[in-house]
Short mmCIF file of C-alpha atoms in Angstrom, two decimals:
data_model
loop_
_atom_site.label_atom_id
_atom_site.label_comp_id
_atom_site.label_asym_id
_atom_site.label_seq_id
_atom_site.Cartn_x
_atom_site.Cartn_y
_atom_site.Cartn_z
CA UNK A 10 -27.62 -12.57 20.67
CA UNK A 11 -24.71 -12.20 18.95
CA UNK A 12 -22.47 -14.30 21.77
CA UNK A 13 -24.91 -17.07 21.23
CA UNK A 14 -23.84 -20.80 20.27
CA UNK A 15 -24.92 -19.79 16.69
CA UNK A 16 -23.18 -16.86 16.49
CA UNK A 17 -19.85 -18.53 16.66
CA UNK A 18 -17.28 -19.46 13.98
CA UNK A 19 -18.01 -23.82 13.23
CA UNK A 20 -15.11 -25.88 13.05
CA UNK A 21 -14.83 -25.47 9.75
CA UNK A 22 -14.43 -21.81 9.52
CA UNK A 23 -11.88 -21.77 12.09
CA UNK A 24 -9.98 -24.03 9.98
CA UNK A 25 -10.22 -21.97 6.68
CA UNK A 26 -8.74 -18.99 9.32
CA UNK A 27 -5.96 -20.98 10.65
CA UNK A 28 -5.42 -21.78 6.59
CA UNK A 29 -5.35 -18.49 5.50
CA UNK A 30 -2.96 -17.11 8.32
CA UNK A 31 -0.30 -19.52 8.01
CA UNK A 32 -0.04 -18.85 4.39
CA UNK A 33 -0.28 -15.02 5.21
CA UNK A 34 3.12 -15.58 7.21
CA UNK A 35 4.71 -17.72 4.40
CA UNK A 36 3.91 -15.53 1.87
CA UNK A 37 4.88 -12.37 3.61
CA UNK A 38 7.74 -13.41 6.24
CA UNK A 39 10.47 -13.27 3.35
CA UNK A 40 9.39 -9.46 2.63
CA UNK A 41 11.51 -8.94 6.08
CA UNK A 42 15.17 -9.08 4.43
CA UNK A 43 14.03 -6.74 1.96
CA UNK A 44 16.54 -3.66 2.06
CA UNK A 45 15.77 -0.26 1.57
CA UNK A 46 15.43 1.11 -2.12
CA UNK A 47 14.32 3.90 -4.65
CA UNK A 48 12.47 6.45 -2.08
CA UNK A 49 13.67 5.10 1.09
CA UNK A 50 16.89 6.72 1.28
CA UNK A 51 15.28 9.92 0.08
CA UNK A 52 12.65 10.16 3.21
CA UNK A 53 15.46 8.83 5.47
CA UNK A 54 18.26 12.07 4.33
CA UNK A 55 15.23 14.25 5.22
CA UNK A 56 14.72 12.59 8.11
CA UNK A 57 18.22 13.21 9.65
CA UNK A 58 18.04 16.66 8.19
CA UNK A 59 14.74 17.13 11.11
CA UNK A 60 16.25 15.17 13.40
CA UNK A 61 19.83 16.91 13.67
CA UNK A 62 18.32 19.84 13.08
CA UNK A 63 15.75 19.43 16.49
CA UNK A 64 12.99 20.08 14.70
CA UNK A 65 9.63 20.68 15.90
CA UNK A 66 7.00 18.24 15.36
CA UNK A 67 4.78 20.89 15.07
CA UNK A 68 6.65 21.64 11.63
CA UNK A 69 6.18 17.75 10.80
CA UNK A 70 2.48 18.46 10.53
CA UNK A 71 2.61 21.28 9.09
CA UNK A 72 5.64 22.04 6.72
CA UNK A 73 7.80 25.43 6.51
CA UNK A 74 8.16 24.67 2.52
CA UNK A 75 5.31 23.48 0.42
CA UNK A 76 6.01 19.34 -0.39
CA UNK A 77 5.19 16.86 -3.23
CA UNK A 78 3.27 14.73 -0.71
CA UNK A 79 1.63 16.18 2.56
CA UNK A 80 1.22 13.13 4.48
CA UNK A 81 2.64 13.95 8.17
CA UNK A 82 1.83 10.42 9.62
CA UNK A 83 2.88 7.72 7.00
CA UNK A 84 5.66 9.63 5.83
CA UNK A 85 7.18 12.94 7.33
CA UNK A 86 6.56 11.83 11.13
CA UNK A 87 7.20 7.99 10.10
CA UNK A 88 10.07 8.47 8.45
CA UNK A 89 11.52 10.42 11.82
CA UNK A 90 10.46 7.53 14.14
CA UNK A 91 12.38 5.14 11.03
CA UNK A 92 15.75 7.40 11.38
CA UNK A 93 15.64 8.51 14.55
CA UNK A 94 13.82 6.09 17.31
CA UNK A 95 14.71 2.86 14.98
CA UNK A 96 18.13 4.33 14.53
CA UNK A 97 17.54 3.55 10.38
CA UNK A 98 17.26 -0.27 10.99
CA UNK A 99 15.82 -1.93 7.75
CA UNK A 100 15.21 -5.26 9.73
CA UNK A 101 12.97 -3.60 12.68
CA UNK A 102 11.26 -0.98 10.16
CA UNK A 103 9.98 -4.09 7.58
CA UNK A 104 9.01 -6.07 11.05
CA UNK A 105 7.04 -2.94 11.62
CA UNK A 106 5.26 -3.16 8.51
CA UNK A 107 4.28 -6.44 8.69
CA UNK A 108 2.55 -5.49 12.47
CA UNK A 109 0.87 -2.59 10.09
CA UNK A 110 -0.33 -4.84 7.89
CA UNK A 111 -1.66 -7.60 10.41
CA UNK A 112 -3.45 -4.81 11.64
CA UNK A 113 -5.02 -3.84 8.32
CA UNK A 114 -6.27 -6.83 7.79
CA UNK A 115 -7.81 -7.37 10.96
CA UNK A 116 -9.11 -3.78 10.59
CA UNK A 117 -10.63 -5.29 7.26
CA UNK A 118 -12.38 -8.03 9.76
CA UNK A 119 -13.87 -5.38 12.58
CA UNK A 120 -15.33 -3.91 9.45
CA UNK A 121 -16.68 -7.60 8.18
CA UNK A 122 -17.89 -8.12 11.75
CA UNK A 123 -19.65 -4.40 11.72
CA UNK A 124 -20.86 -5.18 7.89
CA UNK A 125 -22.42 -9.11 9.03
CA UNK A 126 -23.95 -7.28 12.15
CA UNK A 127 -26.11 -4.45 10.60
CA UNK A 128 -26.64 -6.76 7.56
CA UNK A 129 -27.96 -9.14 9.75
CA UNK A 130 -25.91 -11.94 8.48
CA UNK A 131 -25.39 -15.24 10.19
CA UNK A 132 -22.16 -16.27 12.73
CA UNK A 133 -20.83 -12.26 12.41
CA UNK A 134 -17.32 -13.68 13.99
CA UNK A 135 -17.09 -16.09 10.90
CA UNK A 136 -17.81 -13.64 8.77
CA UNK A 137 -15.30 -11.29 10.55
CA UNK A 138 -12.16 -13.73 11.07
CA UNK A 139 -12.51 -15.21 7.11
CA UNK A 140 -12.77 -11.04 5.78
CA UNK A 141 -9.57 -10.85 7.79
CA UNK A 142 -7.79 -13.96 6.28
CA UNK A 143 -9.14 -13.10 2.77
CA UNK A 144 -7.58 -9.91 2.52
CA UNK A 145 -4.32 -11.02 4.46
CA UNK A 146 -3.58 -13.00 1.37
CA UNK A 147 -4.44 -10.54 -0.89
CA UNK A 148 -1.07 -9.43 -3.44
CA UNK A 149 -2.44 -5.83 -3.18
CA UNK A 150 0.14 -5.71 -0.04
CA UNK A 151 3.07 -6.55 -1.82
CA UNK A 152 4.89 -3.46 -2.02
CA UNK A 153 3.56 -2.38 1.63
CA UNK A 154 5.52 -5.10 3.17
CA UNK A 155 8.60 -4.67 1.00
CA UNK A 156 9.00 -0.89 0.47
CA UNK A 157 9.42 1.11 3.69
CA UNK A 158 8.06 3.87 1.83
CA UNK A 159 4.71 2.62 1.21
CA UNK A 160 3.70 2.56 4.67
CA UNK A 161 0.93 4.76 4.31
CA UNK A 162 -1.36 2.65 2.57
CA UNK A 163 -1.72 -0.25 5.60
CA UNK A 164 -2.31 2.74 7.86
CA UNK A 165 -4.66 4.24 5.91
CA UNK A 166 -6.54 1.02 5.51
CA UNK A 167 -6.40 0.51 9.00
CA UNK A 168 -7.89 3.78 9.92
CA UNK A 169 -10.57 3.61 7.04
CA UNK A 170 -11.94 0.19 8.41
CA UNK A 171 -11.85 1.53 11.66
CA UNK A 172 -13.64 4.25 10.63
CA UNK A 173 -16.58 2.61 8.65
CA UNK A 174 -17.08 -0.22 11.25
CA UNK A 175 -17.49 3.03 13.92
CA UNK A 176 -19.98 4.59 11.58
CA UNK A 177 -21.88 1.26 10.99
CA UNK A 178 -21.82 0.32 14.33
CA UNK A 179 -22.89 3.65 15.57
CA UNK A 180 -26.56 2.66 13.55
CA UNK A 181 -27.39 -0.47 16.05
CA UNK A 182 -26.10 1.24 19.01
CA UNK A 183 -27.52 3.38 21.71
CA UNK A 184 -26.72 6.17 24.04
CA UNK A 185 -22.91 7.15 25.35
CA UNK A 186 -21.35 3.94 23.02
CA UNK A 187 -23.78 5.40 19.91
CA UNK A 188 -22.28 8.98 20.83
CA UNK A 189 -18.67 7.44 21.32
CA UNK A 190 -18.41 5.59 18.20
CA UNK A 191 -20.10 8.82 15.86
CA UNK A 192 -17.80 11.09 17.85
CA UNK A 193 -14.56 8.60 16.29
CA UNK A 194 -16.09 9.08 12.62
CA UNK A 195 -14.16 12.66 12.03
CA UNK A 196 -10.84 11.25 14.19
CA UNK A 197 -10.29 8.27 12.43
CA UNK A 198 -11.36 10.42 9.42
CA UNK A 199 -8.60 13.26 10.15
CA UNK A 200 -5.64 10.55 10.91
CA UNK A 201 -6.67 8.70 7.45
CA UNK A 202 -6.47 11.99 5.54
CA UNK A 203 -3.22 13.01 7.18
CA UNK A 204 -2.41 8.85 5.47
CA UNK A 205 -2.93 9.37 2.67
CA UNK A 206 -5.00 11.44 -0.48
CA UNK A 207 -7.43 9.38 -1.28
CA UNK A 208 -9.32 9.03 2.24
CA UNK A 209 -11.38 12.06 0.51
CA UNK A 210 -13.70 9.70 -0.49
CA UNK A 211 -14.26 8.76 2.69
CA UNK A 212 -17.98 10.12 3.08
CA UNK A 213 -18.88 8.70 0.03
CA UNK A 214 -17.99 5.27 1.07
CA UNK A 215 -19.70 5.59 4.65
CA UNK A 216 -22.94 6.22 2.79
CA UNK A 217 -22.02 3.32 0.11
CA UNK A 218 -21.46 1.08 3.04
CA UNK A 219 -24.68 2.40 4.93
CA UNK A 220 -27.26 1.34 1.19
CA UNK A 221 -25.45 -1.98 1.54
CA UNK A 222 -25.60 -3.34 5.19
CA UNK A 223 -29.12 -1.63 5.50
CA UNK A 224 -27.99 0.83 7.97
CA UNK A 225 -30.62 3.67 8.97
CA UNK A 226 -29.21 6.56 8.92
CA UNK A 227 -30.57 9.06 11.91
CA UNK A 228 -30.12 12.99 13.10
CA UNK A 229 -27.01 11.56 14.05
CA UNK A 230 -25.10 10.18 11.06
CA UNK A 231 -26.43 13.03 9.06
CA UNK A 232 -24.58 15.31 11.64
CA UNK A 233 -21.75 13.19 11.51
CA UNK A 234 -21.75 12.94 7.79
CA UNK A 235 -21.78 16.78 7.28
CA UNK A 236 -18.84 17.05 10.15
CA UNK A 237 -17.00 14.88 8.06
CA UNK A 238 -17.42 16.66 4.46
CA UNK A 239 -16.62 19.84 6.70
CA UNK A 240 -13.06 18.12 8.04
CA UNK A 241 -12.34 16.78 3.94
CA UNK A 242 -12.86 20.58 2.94
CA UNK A 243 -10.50 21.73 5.53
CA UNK A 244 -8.31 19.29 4.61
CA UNK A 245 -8.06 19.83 1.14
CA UNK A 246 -8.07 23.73 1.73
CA UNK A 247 -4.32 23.16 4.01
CA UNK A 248 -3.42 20.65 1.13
CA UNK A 249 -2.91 23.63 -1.30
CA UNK A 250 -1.32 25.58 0.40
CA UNK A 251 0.95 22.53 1.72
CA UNK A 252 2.00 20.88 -1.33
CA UNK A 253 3.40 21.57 -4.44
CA UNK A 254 1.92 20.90 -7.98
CA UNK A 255 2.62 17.47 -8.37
CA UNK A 256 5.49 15.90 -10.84
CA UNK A 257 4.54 14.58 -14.29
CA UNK A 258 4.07 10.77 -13.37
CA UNK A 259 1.00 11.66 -10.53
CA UNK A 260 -0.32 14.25 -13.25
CA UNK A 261 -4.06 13.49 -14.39
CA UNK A 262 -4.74 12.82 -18.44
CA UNK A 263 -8.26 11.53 -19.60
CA UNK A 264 -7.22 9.50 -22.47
CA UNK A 265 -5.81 5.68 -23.22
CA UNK A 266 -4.28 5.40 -19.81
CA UNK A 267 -8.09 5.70 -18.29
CA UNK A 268 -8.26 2.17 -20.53
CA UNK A 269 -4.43 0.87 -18.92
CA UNK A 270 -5.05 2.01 -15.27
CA UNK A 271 -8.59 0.53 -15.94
CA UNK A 272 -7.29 -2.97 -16.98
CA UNK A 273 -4.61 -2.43 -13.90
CA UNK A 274 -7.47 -1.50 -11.43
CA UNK A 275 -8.78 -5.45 -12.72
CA UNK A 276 -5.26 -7.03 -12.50
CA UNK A 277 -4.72 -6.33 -8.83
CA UNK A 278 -8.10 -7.90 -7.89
CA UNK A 279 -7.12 -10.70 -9.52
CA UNK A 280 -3.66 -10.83 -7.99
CA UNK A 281 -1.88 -10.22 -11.26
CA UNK A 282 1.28 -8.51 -10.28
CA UNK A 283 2.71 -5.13 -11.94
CA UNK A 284 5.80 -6.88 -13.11
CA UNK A 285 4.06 -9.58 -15.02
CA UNK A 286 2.03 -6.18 -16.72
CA UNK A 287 5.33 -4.76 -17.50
CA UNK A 288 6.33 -8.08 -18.87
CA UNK A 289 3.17 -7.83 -21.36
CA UNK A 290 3.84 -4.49 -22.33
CA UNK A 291 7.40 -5.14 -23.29
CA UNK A 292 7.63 -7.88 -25.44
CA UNK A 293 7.63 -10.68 -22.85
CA UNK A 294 3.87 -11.34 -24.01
CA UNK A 295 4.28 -15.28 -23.29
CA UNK A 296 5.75 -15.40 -20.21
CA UNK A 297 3.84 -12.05 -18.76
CA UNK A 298 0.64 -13.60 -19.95
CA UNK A 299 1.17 -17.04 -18.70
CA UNK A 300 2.06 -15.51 -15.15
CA UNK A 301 -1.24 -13.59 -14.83
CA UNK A 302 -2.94 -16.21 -15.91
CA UNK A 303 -1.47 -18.74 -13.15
CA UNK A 304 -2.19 -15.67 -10.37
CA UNK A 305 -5.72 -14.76 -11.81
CA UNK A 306 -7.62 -18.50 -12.24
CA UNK A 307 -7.26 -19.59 -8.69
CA UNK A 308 -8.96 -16.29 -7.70
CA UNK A 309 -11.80 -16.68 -10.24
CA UNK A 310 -11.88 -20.54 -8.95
CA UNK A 311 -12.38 -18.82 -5.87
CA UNK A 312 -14.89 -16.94 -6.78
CA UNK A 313 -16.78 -19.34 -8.81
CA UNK A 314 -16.75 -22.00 -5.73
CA UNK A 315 -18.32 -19.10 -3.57
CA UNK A 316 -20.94 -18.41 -5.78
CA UNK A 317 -21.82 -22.35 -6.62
CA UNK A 318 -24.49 -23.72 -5.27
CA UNK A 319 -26.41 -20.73 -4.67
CA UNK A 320 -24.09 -18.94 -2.64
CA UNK A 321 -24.65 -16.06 -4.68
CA UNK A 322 -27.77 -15.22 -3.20
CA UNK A 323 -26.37 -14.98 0.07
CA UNK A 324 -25.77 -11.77 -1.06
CA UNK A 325 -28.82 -9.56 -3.08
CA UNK A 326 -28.56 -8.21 -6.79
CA UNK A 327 -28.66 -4.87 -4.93
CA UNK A 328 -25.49 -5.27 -3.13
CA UNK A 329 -23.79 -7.11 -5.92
CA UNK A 330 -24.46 -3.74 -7.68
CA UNK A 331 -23.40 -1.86 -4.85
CA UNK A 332 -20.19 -3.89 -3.95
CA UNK A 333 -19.20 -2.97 -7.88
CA UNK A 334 -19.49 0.79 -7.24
CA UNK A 335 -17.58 0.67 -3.93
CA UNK A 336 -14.63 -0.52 -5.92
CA UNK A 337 -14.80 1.30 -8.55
CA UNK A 338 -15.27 4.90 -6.17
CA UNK A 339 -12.69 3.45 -4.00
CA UNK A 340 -9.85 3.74 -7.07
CA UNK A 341 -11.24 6.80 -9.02
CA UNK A 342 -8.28 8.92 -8.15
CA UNK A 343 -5.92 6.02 -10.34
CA UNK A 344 -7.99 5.93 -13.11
CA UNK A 345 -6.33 9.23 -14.74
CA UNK A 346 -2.88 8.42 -13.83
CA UNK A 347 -0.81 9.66 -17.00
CA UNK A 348 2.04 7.05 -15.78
CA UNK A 349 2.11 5.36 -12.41
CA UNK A 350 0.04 2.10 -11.51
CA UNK A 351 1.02 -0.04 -8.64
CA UNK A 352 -0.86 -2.66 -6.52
CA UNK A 353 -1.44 -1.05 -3.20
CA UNK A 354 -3.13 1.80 -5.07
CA UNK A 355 -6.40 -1.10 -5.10
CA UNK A 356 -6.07 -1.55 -1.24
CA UNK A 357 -8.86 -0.03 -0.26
CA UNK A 358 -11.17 -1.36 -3.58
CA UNK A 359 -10.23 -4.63 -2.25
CA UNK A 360 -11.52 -4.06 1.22
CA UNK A 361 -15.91 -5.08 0.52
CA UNK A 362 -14.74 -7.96 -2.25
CA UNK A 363 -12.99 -9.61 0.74
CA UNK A 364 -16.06 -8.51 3.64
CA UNK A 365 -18.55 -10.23 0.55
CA UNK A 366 -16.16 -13.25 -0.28
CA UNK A 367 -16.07 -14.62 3.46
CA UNK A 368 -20.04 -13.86 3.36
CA UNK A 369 -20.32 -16.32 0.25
CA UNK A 370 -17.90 -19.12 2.02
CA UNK A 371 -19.11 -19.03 5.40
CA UNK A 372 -20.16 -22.20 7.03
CA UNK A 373 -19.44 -23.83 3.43
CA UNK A 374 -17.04 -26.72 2.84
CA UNK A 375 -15.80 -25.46 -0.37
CA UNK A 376 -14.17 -22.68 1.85
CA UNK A 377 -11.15 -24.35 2.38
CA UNK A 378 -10.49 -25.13 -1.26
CA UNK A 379 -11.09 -21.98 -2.25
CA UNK A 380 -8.76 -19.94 0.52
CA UNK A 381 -6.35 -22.49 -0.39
CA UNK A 382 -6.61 -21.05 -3.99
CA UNK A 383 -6.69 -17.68 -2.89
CA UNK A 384 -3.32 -18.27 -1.15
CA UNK A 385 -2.19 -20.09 -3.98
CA UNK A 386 -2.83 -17.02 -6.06
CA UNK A 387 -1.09 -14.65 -4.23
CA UNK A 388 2.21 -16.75 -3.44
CA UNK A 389 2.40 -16.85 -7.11
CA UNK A 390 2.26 -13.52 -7.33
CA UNK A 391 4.58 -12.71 -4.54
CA UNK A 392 7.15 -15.28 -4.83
CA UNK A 393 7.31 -14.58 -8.62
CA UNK A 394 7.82 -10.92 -8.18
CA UNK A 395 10.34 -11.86 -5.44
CA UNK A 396 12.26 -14.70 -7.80
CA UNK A 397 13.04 -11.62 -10.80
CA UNK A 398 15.71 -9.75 -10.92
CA UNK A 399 16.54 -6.31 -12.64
CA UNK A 400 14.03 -4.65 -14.13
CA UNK A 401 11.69 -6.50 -11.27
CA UNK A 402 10.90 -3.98 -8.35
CA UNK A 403 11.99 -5.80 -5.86
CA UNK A 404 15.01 -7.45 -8.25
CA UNK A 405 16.47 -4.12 -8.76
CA UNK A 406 16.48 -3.68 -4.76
CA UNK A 407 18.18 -6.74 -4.69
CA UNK A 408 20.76 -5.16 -6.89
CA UNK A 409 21.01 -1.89 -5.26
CA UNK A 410 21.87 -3.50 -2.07
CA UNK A 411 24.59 -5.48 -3.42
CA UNK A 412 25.99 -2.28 -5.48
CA UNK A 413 25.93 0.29 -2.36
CA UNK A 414 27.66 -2.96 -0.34
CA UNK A 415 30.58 -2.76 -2.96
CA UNK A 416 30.63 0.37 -3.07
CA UNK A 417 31.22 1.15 -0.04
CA UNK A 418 34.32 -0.73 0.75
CA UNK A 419 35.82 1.59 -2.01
CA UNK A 420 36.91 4.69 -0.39
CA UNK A 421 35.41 6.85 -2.61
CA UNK A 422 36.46 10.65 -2.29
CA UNK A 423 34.37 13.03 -2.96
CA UNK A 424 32.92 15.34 -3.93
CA UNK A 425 31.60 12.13 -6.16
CA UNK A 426 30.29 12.69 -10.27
CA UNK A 427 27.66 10.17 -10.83
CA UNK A 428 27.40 8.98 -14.33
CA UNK A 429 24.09 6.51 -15.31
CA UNK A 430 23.19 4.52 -18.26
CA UNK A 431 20.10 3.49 -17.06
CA UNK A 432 17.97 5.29 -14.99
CA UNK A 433 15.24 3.12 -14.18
CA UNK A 434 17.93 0.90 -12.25
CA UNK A 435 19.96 3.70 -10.80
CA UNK A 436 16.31 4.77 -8.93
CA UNK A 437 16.77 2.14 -6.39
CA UNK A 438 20.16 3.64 -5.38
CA UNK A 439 20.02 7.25 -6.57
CA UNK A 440 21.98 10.39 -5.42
CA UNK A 441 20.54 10.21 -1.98
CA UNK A 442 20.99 6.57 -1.10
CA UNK A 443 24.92 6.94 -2.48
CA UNK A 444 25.07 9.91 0.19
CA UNK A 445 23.26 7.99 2.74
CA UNK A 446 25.38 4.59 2.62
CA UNK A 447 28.99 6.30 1.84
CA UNK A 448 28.19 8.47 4.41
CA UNK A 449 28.90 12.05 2.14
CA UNK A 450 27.26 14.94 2.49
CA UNK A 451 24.18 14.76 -0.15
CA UNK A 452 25.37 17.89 -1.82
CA UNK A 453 28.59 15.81 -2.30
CA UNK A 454 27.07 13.83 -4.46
CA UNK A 455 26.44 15.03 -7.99
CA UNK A 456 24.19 12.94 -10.99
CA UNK A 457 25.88 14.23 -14.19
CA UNK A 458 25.43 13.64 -17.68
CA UNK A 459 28.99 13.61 -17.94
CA UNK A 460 32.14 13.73 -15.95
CA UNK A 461 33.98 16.11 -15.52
CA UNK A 462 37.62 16.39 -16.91
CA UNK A 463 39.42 17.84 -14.46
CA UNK A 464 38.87 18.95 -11.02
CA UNK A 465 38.66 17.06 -7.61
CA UNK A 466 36.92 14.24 -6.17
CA UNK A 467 35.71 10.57 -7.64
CA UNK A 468 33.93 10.36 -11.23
CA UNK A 469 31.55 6.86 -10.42
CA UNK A 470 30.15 5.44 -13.80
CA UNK A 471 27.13 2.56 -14.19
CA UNK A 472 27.01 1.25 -17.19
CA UNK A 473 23.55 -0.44 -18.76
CA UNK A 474 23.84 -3.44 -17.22
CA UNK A 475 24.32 -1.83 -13.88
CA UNK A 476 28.18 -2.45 -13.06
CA UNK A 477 29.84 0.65 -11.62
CA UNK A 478 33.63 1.52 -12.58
CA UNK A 479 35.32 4.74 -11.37
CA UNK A 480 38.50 7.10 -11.61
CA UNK A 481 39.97 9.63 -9.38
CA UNK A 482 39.61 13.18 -10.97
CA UNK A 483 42.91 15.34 -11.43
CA UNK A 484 43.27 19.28 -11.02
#
């Protein structure tokens, strides 16, 4: 039995968890004070639009005007809980986001637990709690604890894991729980897809995950499965007609970026972060190259220490295979991204490397050197990112903060003429989040190429290196 003295976590194990989650709260914790930036204030001027405007949720789920994005619960109906119930507080919304992803991550272990079970690994829990730790330390979250926007991708890990554990689960179970936990499969599908895109895949994975646990598949799953394609086609049927074509960064191209977003797709495994990417492609090939490098060895250490000693075998050359594919399926949409690459995009990908990792370590004493590297990794990764300023992500939300601060002890009158000399920077303050914290109508607020001469209002200028000047317009 599973309950059985055997089955339980040793000593040891519970040490690499308690390891792993104190450095999860170091690492993240500081992600907290982050303000809001770039796409925040856009989602929170729409928000108050619905809100003021009482209206229904009904129209949340399904829009009146085709959108870029049709995700009702990580963004439209999230974003009116953010402005409305939270009262657009920065401090409770990021506290919220850690909760999200703590819950990801110990989605990640009912999935390892599900995965050890049908597998027929030994000590399930171990397996479980260490899949839970691994990928709470995991840089693949960085942006989904420090962007408010980006809180769709911990809830659609969370209902993914919850989803595949059901479907596994459902194979050793019997009667009213085997009928309860198939009958979840298409729910948990439905509030993934209504997450995020790329839950699509979702059937694909449940059968990837089925060839490597050893799961039988019966009338039931077969049922199950074909429900599922059924709710994906219905989805993507209510997608058209919801959304609009999309902008030029999420367009697809099959070219050179399949080879970037293909070295990317490798970076985030490895806990590279974008910025040290961007600091490679620049011109910054020194620095960039020497900050992979000190995110990426600890996690190969890791890896090598798991597989030592024949801990490879733990694990057969089928699933080795198989564990390559699931990643690889898991970030097909992001391969033929003409422009935009980010982190999170790999949370899902990194979901069975973490489930495989705690297999390898379990029970081992090299486990504790090796989550220690893993954690290593990752606050190097984080903390780095954190330490950068402008062009860094989370450097130029730094500065955005501090601009719309002075900014708005100024008394600006509008209507307000934005000038920009940089546009990259001005994205983490934009049109909207001038309107937003100077409290102006957005239509007050105009992004200009130039001034205007004469007329009414405030003519607001940022120069390159992102100080602002202004002058009152005359009639």
């Amino acid at each position: 039995m599973d309950t059985g003295l055997a089955m339980r976590p040793a000593r040891s194990d519970l040490l690499v968890m308690a390891v792993l989650l104190v450095s999860a709260v170091v690492i993240w914790l500081p992600a907290l004070w982050t303000p809001f930036w770039g796409d925040d204030y856009v989602f929170l001027q729409a928000a108050r639009a619905a809100n003021l405007a009482g209206q229904p949720w009904a129209e949340t789920f399904w829009p009146l005007q085709p959108e870029l994005f049709w995700r009702p619960l990580s963004q439209t109906a999230w974003w009116r809980v953010v402005e409305g119930v939270l009262q657009g507080d920065v401090l409770v919304a990021h506290s919220i986001l850690l909760v999200l992803q703590l819950m990801a991550a110990l989605g990640v272990g009912v999935l390892g637990l599900a995965v050890a079970r049908v597998a027929g690994w030994p000590s399930p829990w171990a397996v479980a709690g260490l899949s839970a730790g691994f990928y709470g330390v995991l840089a693949v979250s960085l942006l989904t604890v420090h962007w408010v926007a980006a809180a769709n991708s911990p809830l659609l890990v969370l209902s993914s894991t919850l989803l595949l554990a059901s479907w596994l689960a459902a194979s050793r179970a019997v009667a009213g729980r085997r009928l309860l936990l198939l009958a979840l499969v298409p729910c948990l599908l439905t509030v993934a897809l209504l997450s995020k895109e790329s839950a699509i895949l979702m059937p694909v994975l449940m059968l990837l995950l089925s060839l490597f646990s050893g799961a039988r598949l019966r009338l039931g799953e077969w049922v199950v499965l074909a429900v599922s394609v059924a709710v994906a086609a219905v989805w993507l049927l209510l997608r058209s007609k919801a959304t609009l074509p999309p902008a030029p960064q999420y367009a697809y191209v099959f070219g050179g970026n399949l080879v970037k977003n293909g070295a990317s797709f490798g970076a985030w495994l490895l806990n590279v972060p974008r910025e040290a990417l961007r600091m490679i492609a620049t011109g910054e090939l020194l620095r960039g190259a020497g900050w992979a490098s000190l995110a990426a060895l600890p996690v190969l250490l890791s890896w090598a220490l798991a597989a030592s000693k024949g801990g490879w075998a733990r694990i057969n050359h089928r699933q080795w295979g198989l564990l390559a594919v699931f990643a690889v399926v898991t970030y097909a949409p992001y391969f033929p991204l003409v422009w935009n690459s980010y982190e999170y995009y790999a949370a899902i990908s990194a979901i069975l490397p973490a489930i495989v990792l705690a297999r390898l370590l379990q029970g081992r004493r090299v486990a504790l050197v090796a989550a220690g590297l893993m954690a290593l990794s990752c606050w190097v990764s984080v903390a780095g990112t954190r330490w950068l300023d402008h062009p860094g992500l989370i450097g130029r939300a730094r500065w955005a903060e501090t601009s719309l601060q002075q900014l708005a002890g100024q008394q600006l009158k509008a209507p307000l003429w934005v000038t920009v000399a940089d546009e990259q920077r001005f994205y983490a303050v934009g049109g909207h989040g001038l309107a937003w914290r100077l409290e102006l109508p957005l239509e007050q607020v105009h992004v200009v190429e130039a001034c205007p001469t004469r007329g009414s209002g405030t003519c607001l200028q940022m120069d390159a290196e992102g100080r602002w000047s202004h002058h009152r317009l005359s009639p």
